[in-house]
Structure formats: C-alpha cells, structure tokens
PDB file of C-alpha atoms in Angstrom:
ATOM      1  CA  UNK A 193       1.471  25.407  -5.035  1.00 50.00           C
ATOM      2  CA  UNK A 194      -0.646  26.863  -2.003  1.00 46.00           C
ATOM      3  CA  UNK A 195       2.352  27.179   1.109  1.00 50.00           C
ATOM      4  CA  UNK A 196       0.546  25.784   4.780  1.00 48.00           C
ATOM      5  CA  UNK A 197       0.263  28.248   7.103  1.00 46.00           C
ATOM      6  CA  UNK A 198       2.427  28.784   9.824  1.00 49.00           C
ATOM      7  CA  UNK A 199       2.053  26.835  12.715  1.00 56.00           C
ATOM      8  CA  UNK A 200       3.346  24.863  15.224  1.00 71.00           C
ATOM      9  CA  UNK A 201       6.031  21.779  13.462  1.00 80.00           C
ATOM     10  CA  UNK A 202       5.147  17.967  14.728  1.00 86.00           C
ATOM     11  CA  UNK A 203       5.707  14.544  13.124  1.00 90.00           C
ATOM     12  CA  UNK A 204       2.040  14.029  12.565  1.00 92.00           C
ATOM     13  CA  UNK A 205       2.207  17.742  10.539  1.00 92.00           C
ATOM     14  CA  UNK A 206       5.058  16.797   8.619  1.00 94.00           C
ATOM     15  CA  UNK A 207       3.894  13.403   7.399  1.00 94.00           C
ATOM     16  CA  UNK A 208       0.404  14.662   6.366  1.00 94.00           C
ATOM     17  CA  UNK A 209       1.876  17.262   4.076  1.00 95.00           C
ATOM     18  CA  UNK A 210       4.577  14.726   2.881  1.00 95.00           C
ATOM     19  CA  UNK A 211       1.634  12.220   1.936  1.00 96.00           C
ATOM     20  CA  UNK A 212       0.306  15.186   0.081  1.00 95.00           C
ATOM     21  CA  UNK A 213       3.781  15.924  -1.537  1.00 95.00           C
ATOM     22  CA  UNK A 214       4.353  12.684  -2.645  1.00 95.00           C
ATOM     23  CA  UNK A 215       0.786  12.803  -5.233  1.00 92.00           C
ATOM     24  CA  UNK A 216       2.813  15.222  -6.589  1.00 92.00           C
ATOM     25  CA  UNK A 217       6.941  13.961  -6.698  1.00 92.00           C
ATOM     26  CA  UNK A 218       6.619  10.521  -6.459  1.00 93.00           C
ATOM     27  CA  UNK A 219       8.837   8.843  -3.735  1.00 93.00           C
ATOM     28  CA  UNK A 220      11.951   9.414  -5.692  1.00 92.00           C
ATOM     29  CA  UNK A 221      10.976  12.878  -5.890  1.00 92.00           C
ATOM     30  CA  UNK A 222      10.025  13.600  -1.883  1.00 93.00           C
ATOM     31  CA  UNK A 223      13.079  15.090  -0.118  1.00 89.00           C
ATOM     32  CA  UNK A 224      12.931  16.888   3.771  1.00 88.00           C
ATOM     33  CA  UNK A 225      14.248  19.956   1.206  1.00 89.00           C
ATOM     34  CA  UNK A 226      10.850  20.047  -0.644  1.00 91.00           C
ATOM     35  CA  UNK A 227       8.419  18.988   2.249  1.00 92.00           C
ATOM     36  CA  UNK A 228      10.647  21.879   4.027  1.00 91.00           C
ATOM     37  CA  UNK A 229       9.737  24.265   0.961  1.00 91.00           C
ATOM     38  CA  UNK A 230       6.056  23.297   1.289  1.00 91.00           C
ATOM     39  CA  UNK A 231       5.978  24.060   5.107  1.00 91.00           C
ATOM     40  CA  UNK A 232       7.384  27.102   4.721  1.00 90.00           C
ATOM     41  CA  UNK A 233       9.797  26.503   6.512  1.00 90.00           C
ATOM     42  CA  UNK A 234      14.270  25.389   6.536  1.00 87.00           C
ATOM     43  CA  UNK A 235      14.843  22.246   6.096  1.00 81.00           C
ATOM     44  CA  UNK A 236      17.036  21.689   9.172  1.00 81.00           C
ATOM     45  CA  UNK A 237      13.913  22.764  10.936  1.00 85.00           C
ATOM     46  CA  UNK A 238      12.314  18.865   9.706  1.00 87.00           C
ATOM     47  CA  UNK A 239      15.819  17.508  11.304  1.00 80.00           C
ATOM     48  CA  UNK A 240      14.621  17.737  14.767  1.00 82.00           C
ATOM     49  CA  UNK A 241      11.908  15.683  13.804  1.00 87.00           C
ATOM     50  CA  UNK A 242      13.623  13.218  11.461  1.00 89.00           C
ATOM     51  CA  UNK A 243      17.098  11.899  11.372  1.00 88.00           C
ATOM     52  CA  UNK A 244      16.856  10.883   8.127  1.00 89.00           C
ATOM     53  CA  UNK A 245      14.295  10.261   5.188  1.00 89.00           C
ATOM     54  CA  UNK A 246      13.820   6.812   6.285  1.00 92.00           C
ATOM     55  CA  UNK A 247      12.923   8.091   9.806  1.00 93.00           C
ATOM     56  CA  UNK A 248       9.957  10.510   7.834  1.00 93.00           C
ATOM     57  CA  UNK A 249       8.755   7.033   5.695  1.00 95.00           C
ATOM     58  CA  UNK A 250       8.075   5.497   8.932  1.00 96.00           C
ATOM     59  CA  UNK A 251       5.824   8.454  10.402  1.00 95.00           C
ATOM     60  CA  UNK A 252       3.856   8.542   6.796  1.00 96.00           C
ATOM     61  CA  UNK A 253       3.429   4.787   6.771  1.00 97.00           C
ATOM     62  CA  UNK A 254       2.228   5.176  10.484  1.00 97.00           C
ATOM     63  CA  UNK A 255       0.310   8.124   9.400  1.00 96.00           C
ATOM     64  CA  UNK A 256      -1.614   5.985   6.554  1.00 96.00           C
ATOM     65  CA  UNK A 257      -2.735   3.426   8.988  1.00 96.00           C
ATOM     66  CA  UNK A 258      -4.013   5.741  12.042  1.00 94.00           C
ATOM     67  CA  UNK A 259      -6.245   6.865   8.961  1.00 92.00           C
ATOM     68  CA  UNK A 260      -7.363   3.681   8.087  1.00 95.00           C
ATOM     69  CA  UNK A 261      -7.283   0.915  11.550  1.00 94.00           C
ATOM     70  CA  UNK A 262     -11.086   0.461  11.373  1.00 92.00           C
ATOM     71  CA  UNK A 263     -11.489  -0.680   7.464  1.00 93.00           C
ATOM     72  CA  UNK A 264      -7.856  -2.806   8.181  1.00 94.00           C
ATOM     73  CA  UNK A 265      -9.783  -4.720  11.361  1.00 92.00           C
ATOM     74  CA  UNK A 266     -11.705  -6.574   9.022  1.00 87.00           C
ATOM     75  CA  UNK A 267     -15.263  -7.232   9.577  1.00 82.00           C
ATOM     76  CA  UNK A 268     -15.894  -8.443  13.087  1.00 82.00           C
ATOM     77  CA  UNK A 269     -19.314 -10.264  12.512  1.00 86.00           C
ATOM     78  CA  UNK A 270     -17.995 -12.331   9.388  1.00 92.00           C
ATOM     79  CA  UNK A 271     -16.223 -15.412   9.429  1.00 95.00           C
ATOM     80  CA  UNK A 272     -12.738 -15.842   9.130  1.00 96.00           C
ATOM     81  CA  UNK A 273     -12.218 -15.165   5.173  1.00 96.00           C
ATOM     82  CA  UNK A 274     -14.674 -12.940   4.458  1.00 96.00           C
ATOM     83  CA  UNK A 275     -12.801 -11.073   7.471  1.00 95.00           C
ATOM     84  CA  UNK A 276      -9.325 -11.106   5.663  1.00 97.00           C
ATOM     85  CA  UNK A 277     -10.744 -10.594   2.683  1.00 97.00           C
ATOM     86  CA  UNK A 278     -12.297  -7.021   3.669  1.00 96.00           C
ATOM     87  CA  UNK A 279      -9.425  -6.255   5.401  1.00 96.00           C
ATOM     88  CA  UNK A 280      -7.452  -6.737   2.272  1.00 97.00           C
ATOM     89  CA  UNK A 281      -9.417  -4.489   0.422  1.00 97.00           C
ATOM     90  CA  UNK A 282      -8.927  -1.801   2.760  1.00 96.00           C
ATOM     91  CA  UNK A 283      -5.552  -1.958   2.656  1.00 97.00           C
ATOM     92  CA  UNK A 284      -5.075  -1.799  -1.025  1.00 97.00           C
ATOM     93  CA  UNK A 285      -7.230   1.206  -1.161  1.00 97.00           C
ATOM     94  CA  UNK A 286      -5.151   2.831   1.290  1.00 97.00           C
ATOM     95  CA  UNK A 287      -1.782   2.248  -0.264  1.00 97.00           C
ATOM     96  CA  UNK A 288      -3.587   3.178  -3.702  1.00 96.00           C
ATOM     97  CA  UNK A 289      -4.569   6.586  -2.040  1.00 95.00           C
ATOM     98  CA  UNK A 290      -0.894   8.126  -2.749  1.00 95.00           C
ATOM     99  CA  UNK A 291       1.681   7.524  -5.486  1.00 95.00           C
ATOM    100  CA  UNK A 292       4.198   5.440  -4.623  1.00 95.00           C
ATOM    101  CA  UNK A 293       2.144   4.415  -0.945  1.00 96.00           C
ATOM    102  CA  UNK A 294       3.090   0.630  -1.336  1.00 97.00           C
ATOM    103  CA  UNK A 295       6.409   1.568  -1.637  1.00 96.00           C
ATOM    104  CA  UNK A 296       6.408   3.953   1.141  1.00 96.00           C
ATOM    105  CA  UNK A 297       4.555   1.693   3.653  1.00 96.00           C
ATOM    106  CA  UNK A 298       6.449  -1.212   2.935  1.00 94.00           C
ATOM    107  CA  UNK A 299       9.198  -2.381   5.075  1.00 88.00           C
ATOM    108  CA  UNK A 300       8.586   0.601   7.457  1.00 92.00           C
ATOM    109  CA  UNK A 301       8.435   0.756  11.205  1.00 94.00           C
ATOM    110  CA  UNK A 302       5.543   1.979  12.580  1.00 96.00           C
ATOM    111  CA  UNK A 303       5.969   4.796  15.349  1.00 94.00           C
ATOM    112  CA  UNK A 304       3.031   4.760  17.695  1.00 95.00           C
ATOM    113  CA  UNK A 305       0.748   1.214  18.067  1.00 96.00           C
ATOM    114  CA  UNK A 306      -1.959   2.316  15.995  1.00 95.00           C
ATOM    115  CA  UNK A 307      -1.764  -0.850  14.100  1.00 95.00           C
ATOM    116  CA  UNK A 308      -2.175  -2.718  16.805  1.00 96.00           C
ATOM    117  CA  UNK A 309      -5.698  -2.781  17.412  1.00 95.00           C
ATOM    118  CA  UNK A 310      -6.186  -4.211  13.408  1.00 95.00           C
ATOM    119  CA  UNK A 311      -3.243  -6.628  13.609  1.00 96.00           C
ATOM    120  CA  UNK A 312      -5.175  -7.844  17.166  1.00 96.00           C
ATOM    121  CA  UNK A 313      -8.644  -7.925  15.610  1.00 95.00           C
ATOM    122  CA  UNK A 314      -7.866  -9.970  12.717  1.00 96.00           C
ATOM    123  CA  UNK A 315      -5.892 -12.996  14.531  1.00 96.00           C
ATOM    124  CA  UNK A 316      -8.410 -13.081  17.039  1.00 96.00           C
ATOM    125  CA  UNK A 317     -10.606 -13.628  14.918  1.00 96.00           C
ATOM    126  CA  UNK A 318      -8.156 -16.207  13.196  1.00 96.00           C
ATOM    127  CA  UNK A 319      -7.548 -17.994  16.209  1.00 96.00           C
ATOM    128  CA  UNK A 320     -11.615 -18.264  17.288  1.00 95.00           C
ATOM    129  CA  UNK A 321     -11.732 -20.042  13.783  1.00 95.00           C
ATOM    130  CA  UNK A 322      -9.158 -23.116  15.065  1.00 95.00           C
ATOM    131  CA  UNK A 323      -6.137 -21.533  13.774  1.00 97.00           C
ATOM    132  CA  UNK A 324      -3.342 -21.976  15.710  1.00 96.00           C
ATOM    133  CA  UNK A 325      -1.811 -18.488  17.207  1.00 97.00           C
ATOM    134  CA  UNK A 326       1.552 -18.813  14.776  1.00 97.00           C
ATOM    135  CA  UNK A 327      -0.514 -19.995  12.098  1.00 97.00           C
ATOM    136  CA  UNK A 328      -2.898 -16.968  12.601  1.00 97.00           C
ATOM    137  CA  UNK A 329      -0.032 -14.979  12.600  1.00 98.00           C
ATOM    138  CA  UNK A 330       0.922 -16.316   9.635  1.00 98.00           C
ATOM    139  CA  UNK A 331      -2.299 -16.364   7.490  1.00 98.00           C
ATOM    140  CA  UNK A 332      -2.321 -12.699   8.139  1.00 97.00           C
ATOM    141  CA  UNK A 333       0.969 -11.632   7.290  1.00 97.00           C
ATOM    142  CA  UNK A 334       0.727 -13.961   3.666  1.00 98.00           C
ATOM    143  CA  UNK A 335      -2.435 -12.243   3.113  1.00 98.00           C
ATOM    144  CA  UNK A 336      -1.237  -9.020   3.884  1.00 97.00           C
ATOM    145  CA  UNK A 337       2.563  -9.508   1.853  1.00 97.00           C
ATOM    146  CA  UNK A 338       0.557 -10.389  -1.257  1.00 98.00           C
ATOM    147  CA  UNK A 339      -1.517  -7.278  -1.236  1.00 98.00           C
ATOM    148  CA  UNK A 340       1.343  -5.063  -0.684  1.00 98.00           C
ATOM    149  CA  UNK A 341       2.986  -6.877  -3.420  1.00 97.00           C
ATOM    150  CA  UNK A 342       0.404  -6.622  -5.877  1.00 97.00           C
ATOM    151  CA  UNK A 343      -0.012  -2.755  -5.078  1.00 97.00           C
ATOM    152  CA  UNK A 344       3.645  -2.021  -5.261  1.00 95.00           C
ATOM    153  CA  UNK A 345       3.699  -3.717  -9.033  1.00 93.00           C
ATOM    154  CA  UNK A 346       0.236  -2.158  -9.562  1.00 94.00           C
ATOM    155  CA  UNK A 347       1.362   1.109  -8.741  1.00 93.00           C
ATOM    156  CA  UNK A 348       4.714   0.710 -10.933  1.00 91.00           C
ATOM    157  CA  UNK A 349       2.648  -0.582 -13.941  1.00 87.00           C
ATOM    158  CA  UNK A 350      -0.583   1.148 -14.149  1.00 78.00           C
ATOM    159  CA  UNK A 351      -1.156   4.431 -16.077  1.00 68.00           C
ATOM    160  CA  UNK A 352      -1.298   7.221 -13.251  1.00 62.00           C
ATOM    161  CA  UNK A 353      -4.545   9.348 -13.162  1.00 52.00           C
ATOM    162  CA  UNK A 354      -4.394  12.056 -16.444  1.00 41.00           C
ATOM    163  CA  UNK A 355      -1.547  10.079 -18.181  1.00 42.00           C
ATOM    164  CA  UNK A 356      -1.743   9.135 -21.902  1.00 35.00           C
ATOM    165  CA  UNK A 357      -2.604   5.945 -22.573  1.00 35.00           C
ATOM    166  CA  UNK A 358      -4.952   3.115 -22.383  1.00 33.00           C
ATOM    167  CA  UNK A 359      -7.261   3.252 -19.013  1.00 36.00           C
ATOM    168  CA  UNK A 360      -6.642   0.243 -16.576  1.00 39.00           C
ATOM    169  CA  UNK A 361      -9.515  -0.171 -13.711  1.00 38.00           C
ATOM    170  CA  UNK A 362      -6.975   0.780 -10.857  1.00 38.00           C
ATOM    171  CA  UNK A 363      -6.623   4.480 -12.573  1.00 41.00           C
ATOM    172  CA  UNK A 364     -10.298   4.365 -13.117  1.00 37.00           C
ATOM    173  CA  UNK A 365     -11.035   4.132  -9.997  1.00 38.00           C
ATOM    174  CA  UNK A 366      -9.025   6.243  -9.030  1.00 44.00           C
ATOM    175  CA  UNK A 367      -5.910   5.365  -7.350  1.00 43.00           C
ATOM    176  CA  UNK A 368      -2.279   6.459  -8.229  1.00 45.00           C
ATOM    177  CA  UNK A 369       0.229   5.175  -9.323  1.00 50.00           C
ATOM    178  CA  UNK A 370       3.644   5.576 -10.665  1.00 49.00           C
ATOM    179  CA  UNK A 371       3.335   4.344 -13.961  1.00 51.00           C
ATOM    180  CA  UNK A 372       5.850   3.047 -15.813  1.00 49.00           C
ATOM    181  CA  UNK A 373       6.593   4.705 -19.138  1.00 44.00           C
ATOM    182  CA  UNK A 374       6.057   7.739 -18.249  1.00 48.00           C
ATOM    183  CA  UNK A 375       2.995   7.328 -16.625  1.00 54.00           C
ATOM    184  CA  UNK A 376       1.309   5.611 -19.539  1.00 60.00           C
ATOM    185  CA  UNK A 377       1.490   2.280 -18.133  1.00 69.00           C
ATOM    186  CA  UNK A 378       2.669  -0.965 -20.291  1.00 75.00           C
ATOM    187  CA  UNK A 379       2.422  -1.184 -23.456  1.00 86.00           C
ATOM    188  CA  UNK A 380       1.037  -4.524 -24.288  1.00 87.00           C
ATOM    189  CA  UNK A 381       1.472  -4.313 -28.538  1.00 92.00           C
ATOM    190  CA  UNK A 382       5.044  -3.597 -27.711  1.00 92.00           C
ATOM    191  CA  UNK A 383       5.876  -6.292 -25.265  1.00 90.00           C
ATOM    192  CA  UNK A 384       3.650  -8.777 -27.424  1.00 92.00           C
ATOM    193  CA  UNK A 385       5.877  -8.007 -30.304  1.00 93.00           C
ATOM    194  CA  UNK A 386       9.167  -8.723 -28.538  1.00 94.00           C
ATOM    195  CA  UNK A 387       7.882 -11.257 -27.189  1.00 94.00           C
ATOM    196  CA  UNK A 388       6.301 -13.170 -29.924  1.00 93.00           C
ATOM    197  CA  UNK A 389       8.717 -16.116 -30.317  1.00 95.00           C
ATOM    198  CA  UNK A 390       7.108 -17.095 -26.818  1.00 95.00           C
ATOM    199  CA  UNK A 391       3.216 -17.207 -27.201  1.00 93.00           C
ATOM    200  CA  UNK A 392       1.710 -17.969 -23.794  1.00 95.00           C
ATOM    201  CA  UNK A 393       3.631 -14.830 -22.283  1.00 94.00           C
ATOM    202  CA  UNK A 394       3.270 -12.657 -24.462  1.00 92.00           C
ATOM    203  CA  UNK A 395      -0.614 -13.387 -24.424  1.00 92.00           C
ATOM    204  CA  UNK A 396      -0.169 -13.229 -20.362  1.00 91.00           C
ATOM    205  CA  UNK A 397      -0.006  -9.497 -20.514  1.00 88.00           C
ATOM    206  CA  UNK A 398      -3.173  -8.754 -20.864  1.00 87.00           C
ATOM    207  CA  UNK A 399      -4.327 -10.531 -17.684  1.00 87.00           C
ATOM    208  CA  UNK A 400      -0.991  -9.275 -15.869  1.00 87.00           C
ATOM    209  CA  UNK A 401      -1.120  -5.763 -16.204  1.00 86.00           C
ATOM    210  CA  UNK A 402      -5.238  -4.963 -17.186  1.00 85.00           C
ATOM    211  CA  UNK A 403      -8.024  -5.099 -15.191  1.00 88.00           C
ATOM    212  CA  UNK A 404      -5.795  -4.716 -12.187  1.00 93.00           C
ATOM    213  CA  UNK A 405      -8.698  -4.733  -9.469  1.00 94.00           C
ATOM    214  CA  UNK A 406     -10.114  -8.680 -11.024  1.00 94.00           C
ATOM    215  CA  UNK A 407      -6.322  -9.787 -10.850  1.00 94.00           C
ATOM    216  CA  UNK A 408      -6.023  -8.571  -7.146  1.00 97.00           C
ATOM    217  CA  UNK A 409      -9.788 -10.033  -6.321  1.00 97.00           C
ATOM    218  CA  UNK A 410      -8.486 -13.521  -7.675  1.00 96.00           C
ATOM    219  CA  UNK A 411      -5.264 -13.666  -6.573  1.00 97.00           C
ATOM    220  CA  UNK A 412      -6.897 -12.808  -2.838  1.00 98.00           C
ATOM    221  CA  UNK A 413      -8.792 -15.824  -3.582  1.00 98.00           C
ATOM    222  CA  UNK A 414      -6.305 -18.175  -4.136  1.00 98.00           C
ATOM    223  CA  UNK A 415      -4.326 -16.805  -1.059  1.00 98.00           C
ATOM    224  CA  UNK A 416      -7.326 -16.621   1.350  1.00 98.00           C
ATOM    225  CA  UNK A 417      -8.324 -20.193  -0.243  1.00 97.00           C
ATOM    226  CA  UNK A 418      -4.669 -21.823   0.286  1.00 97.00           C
ATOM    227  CA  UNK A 419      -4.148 -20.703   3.881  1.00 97.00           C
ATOM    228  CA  UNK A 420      -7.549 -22.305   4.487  1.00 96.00           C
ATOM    229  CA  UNK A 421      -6.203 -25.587   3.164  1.00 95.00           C
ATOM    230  CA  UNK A 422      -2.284 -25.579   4.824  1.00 96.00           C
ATOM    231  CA  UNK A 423      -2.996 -23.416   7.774  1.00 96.00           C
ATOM    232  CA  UNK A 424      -6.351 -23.976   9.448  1.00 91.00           C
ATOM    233  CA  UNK A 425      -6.018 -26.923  11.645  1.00 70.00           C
ATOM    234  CA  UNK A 426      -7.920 -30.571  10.037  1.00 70.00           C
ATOM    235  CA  UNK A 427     -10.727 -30.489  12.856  1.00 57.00           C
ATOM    236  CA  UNK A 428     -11.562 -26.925  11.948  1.00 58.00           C
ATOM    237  CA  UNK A 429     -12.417 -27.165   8.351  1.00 60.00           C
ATOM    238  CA  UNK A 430     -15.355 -27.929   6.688  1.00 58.00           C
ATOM    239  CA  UNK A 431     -16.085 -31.020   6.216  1.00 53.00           C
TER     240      UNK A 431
END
C-alpha cells in the first residue's frame, strides 16, 4: 500500500484518499483509523476535520459530485427526457466508480453547493417543458431515488471486478461493487432451486440480477415515461 506524502490535512484531502480506501475496504471496512493509517498520519489528527464517520460520508459524497456536476446537469440542448435521462446515466456511473458509492452517497448531506448548479439545470429545464416547479422538483428527485436504488442493489448483487463467478455487464464495464457472496454475485442455479415450487420468480432472476446496465436502461424508461404521464401538466404533452 503506497503511504501519501506528507502534506498539509483538509476535508477535500481526506475524502479523496477515503474514496480511494473504500475500492479497497468496502464501506464496512473504511474507519478514520485506516484512512488515518493511509495518510500517514494519527487518527485524532482526522478529528479536527470530522466529528464522526458520518461527518467524513458527507465530504466523500460531496466530493463525488464536485467531480461529476457537468455530466449530472443533463444535456442542456435536449428536451426534457432525453435531459433526465443523461443525467441519470451520469450518476450511476459515478456511484459505480467506488465500492459501496451508492451507499455512501445516499442519504448524505452535502457540504459546499456544488450540487447546486445540476439540481438548478435540470428543473429549469423541467419547468421550461410545462412542469410545474414542485412537480419539477419532483420528477427529478423520482428519477434520481430510482437510480440510487438500483445502484445500491446493483452494487450489493453484482460480482465485484476479479471475483469468481459468472460476469454481469455492470462488472464488465467496469464498475464495483460489493458483491454479495463473497464477491461472486448471485447465484441464480441456487436460488432457482429453492425456489422452484414458485416458477415465475425463480425464472425472474435472471432478468433481476443479469444484464444489470439493460435492467437500469428500462427501468429509466418506465420512470422517465410515468412522470411524463402524472407529472407534466395536460396542455404540455404531446398530443
């Protein structure tokens, strides 16, 4: 394990070697003791920066997104769902970046307002499309809870990068997660066989936990496609 150099401590410092920790630990695994360790430095040192390990989640969730605001804007010359959509996108493959990241950024509290300038973006762009401003708001936070959702059960489900097992497309391409059986993801035979006195779930596994990047393109789909239809005010929708 290469030891960072020794400079000056700062929230921003911390949480960028944390993010790098956690590839490594795993949420349950990242404690101020071990980012401490990797600093070089004691671990009462990271108190004056954090009160608590909740306190660090916050800055690496925060962290994430200064990283990524211009992918989660959307894209500003597209209509409305094309616009969610691509935002969408960019926020699964930031939470896919690091193991355990859905976990991590969910239920956080951002500490700066680099968020802001996304969150603004996208229910401008709602609201130019006849949304009302707390339906906007809405639409995006739906959108936005399902992808976090998915990525959390992606990431508990799908074989992390150089595990045993069968390949699933989220490992293939790349992104890490936690994986369940000790990193080997589901096993589908196994959970078909205890399942077998129920047919139609048992055969759902396959389009549950494979081909995890078509089941988050679809399910985006139906989302995107369903605040269209209960959000989006009558007058604004095509005809």
């Amino acid at each position: 394990m290469v030891k960072v150099a020794t400079t000056r401590l700062d929230r921003r410092r911390v949480a960028r070697v944390a993010l790098d920790l956690l590839n490594e630990t795993g949420l349950d695994g990242l404690t101020l003791r071990a980012i401490a360790k990797e600093l070089d430095v004691k671990a009462p040192a990271l108190y004056w920066h954090f009160k608590d390990k909740q306190a660090l989640l916050d800055e690496m969730a925060t962290e994430m997104v200064r990283g990524a605001a211009a992918d989660l804007a959307g894209a500003p010359d597209a209509d409305w769902e094309t616009s969610v959509t691509t935002a969408m996108r960019a926020l699964r493959r930031m939470l896919l970046r690091y193991r355990d990241g859905a976990k991590v950024y969910s239920g956080t509290y951002f500490t700066d307002t680099s968020y802001a300038a996304p969150v603004e973006a996208q229910l401008r762009r709602l609201t130019e499309a006849g949304f009302a401003p707390g339906a906007a708001a809405r639409a995006l936070v739906t959108a936005t809870s399902y992808t976090i959702g998915y990525v959390i059960e992606e990431q508990a489900t799908a074989p992390r990068p150089g595990a045993a097992g069968p390949e699933s497309a989220a490992s293939a391409a790349g992104a890490v997660g936690a994986g369940g059986a000790g990193g080997e993801g589901y096993d589908l035979v196994a959970r078909a066989e205890r399942l077998k006195d129920y047919p139609l779930a048992a055969a759902a596994g396959e389009e549950m936990f494979r081909g995890y990047e078509d089941g988050f393109e679809a399910g985006l789909a139906a989302v995107v496609a369903g605040v269209g239809v209960t959000l989006l005010g009558p007058g604004a929708r095509p005809a």
